[in-house]
Each structure stands twice: as C-alpha cells, then as structure tokens.
Amino acid sequence: MNPVYIIAENIVSPLASTALYNFISLKEGRSGIAQHNIPQFSPEPFFASLFPEENFSNNNTYTKFEQLLIASVSDALSLANIDPSDKRTGLIISTTKGNISLLETNKQDEALVKRMSLSASAKLMAEHFKIADKPLIVSHACISGLVALITGMRMIQSGGYDNVIVTGADIITRFILSGFQSFHAISNRACKPFDAHRTGINLGEAAATIILSSQKPKGENAILLSGGAVSNDANHISGPSRTGEELYQAIQQSMAEAGVITDDIGFISAHGTATMYNDEMEAKAINLAGLQEVPLNSLKGYYGHTLGAAGLVEVVACVLSLKENVVLPTPGFDIPGTSKPVNVNRELRQGQYTACLKTASGFGGCNAAVVLKKN
Amino acid sequence: MDNLCKLGFLTTEILLEGRNIHEAYGRTKTGIVLSNANASLDADIAYFETVKNIPSPAQFVYTLPNIVIGEISIRHGFKGENAFFVSEEFDAGLLEFYVSDLFKRKSIDCCIAGWVDFLGESYRAVLYLVENRSAARSLPWTTEHINKIYELANGKING
C-alpha cells in the first residue's frame, strides 16, 4: 500500500496558534485549563480550557467554529506545498457538535437548521480554500479526529488522492457543558488523568489540522501515518467496555497494519480523559496489548477534552514528540489509579523513538487507534 | 432511545431478519458505516429543551449521530470497524469506497452500511447488507447498484 506522510500540522488552542508554539508550551508545562465563571454557560464556576472571546470576530460569514477551522487550515497550508484546488486533494472535517451554539441563541426555523448543518460549514471551508473535491465530514463522538485521519490515510493508500487535509474543531458552550455536567463527568478542579484521585474531565476548545500526502516531505525525520483501526464495544452507549478487549482489538489491528511490534512503540498518547471508567478501560487494553511498560501520557491536563479536535491535537503532539525525541508529561497525574498498571509519564523524557501509538474512545462504545512511524 | 436510534435499530432488524450475522462472520468482522444529513439534530433539539429546566443525561447521550451505531452494535454484538459521516445528500461513492476498502484490507467480512436520517417529522433509512459471499438475488457492491437501490427505496425510480 502507498505510504502516507504527515507533511504539515497545526494546533490552534488557548495556548498558541501554531503547532510549534503549542509544543513549546507543552514542554514548558503550560496548561490552558483555568476556572471560568460564565453564567450563560453554567450556573456554577467550572474548569475548562477556553479561548478569550476577543480572539473571534463577530461576523456574519463565519461562526467561531468556522473561524477556528480556517485559522488552523490556513496555517497548515502555509507549511505545505500543495494545491488545494487540485482534484486529487481532499478535505475531511472532524467535529462532534460543530455550530450547536447557534441553537442556543437563535430562533429554530428552517434557515437555522440549514445554517447549523455540518454540510454548510464544510461548503464554506471548501469555498474559502478553493478546494475542488467534495469535503467529507466525520462526526463520531470523541474518536472523530482519529476516524478522520484514518479515512484520509485510506483515501491516499487507495491511490485516489495525493493529499488530504484533515481538520477538526469543537467549541464549548452551554449545550456541551450542561450535558457533561448532567452526567457528573466534569471535574471540579484541573483534571488528573490515570490518577487515583481523578474526578472527571475538563472540557476544552481547539482546532487542529494534519495534512497527509503520498509524497515524502523534504528533509530527515519524515513521519508516516502507517496504521489505523476502529472498533466498537457493543456493550453500553455511555460507558466503556469492562475488559478493554475492543480497544485492544483496534490497537492490535493498527499495529499489524503498520508492521510494528510492541518493542517498536516508543510511547503511547492515551485518550486519558480522567474519568474513572475511561482510564481504567484504557489501562486494561494497554495491558492486553503488552504495552504496560511503555511510557504513556494524556494531554487532557493541558487542553482539556477538545472532543472532535482531540484526536488531531494529540496526533500533532505525537508528530513533534517523534521528531524531537521527547515524551511529554501528564499534567495532573501523581498516584497510579488503575487496577492494571500503566507507565504514566510524569516528566519531559528524552530518548530515541521510532514509532508511537495513539488511542481514543468515546460515547457509543467506539474505539480507535493509530500508529505513527519515523521514515 | 431517540428517534434516530429507533429508526436505525428497526431498519437493521428488518435487514437482518432470519440471519445470524455474528455467527456467520464473527463479531469483530462485522462493521457498520452510516451517514446522514442532519447528524443528531433531532436529539439535539430535544436535549436542549431539557437544558432550560434540568439537563437530561438520558437525552444528552443521544446528541451524537454515531450512537445509532452503538445501539445496533449492542443489539447484534457487532464489534468491527465503524464510522459515521455527515453529508448533505446520500453519497453512494463515499459508502462504496469506504466499505470496499475495509473488505480489501480484510478488516471486515460483512458490513451494515447506508443512510439513517431523522429530523422533526421527516425520516429516511436505507440500509445495505454487504457480505464477502454472494447470496441469492445479491448484487455487486458498486456505486451504480448502491444508487439504484437507494432510488428504488425512495420511489425516485420505478422498480
């Protein structure tokens, strides 16, 4: 199958607006999570990683969600020498809730339904960037970003595309926050992934973009997206598997597709949402895969859970970690807190890393895994 | 279950009537690839009504379109590859590519694929059972056949 290279990447987050500046912030241990008191979102103060409102212009053309996508794709395109208008360039957009905030502030009518639809945003993106091909939209809960990347990888492997721009974003408003609060899933402090005293997630806002290509980029250290798989727990719509077997199935398939064995995996970027159930399930899956000794991190303590952007944000961090041969720490983690041990990374670690594994899981019992490799 | 899940769940019941897919192909080898135009907007509107009073976790969980995949998976024990795409109109080309590619990779031997859309008073479901073995009256999984069946199901052309 054709190799698939990652030729450009971006993160737009409350920490910074490029991948490199985000990565510098992560290495310095800076987190976007803070306590917010926004009565129109929540009657109680809450911890989250949010953009300052003044970052966005109040225009009639693009919503905040779309402005984020544009900022992220623009920066990624500036780093890649590709022609968006070529028929063999694809665009994939990943999001869980897109423009749901419009439901909170507008009258429900046909025009609103049309404007809110993800296809409307996708069309605006395609027009803005003069993309000739019809954009794809993935909306698959918290694994959306990885499903979008896997789809892009498969489009190039099949030979039908030369380049695929994979982007994703989600913003946090009353709709999403109230929902997670109703589940009692929101932590009342900065989240603590894999920790014994973890009490739930923080939500976060971000956009991220990865450009995939069949062409090897110039220079050393090209990073390949070389395997990916998706599975379903078939167990519960809002609670993860009790055994972790199904995430393990996705890990195993993605590693087999990438042609790597456990010894090749230098580090794991886990989903690590800091809920009791997610982290426990992930630890079990990682043990089933025999990867429990491999350094593992969760970036939720930096960005919160950025939903449809999360998979992309975290894969961008994986790309830069592989290039710089470092493994990021896991902010919030102190005391191991899963029934099966995993090697949660606490400090910025240096080594020689040739491949890494990224995992994600979400509502609906979905799981995904991808493997990145150095050329 | 919300409306979208009921629609997908019931259509799958009809599609798989008399079949024992997970025994024929194995749980991990059966995939689900669905798409629609309105994502989970029907459930979003219903959930947001509750936010004005007491937000309902039972309704919030349905505010993601892939939950219908989860419900079908639970019912039939399917654990294989799954994906949910949103497109303005039915996209036979996307389904053909995505599902065929999974078969070529040998990730799956069987797949439930198609369109499940629900908003307000209007709904539409067209599901396909795609298998790696041919059966009586089965057609090759091509864009042309996918479109033809979709149009038949929607009365756009006469059968």
Tab-separated table of C-alpha atoms in Angstrom, chain A residues 3-6 153 217 221-227 254-261 264-267 315 318-319 322-323 353-358 370-375:
chain	number	residue	atom	x	y	z
A	3	PRO	CA	2.947	5.146	2.272
A	4	VAL	CA	1.180	8.146	3.832
A	5	TYR	CA	3.290	11.021	5.128
A	6	ILE	CA	2.346	13.790	7.528
A	153	MET	CA	-4.923	7.668	5.223
A	217	PRO	CA	8.451	15.620	2.540
A	221	ASN	CA	12.604	12.581	10.042
A	222	ALA	CA	9.547	12.283	7.833
A	223	ILE	CA	6.649	10.923	9.878
A	224	LEU	CA	4.322	8.305	8.435
A	225	LEU	CA	0.748	7.566	9.407
A	226	SER	CA	1.139	3.863	8.908
A	227	GLY	CA	-1.766	2.132	10.608
A	254	SER	CA	-3.414	-0.730	13.773
A	255	MET	CA	-0.047	-2.143	14.877
A	256	ALA	CA	-0.349	-5.067	12.466
A	257	GLU	CA	-1.232	-2.696	9.636
A	258	ALA	CA	1.778	-0.514	10.493
A	259	GLY	CA	4.028	-3.579	10.702
A	260	VAL	CA	5.244	-2.803	14.222
A	261	ILE	CA	5.622	-4.961	17.336
A	264	ASP	CA	8.841	-0.679	18.428
A	265	ILE	CA	6.328	1.511	20.287
A	266	GLY	CA	8.333	4.265	21.999
A	267	PHE	CA	5.410	5.929	23.717
A	315	VAL	CA	-1.552	13.276	16.944
A	318	CYS	CA	2.874	12.821	18.702
A	319	VAL	CA	4.426	14.001	15.423
A	322	LEU	CA	8.766	11.755	17.475
A	323	LYS	CA	10.677	14.478	15.614
A	353	TYR	CA	11.638	6.978	19.493
A	354	THR	CA	10.813	5.433	16.129
A	355	ALA	CA	7.080	4.776	16.482
A	356	CYS	CA	4.182	5.648	18.753
A	357	LEU	CA	0.594	4.645	19.386
A	358	LYS	CA	-2.373	6.999	19.796
A	370	VAL	CA	-3.375	4.874	15.026
A	371	VAL	CA	0.345	4.178	14.701
A	372	LEU	CA	2.865	6.810	13.595
A	373	LYS	CA	6.307	5.837	12.423
A	374	LYS	CA	9.515	7.593	11.546
A	375	ASN	CA	10.582	7.029	7.991
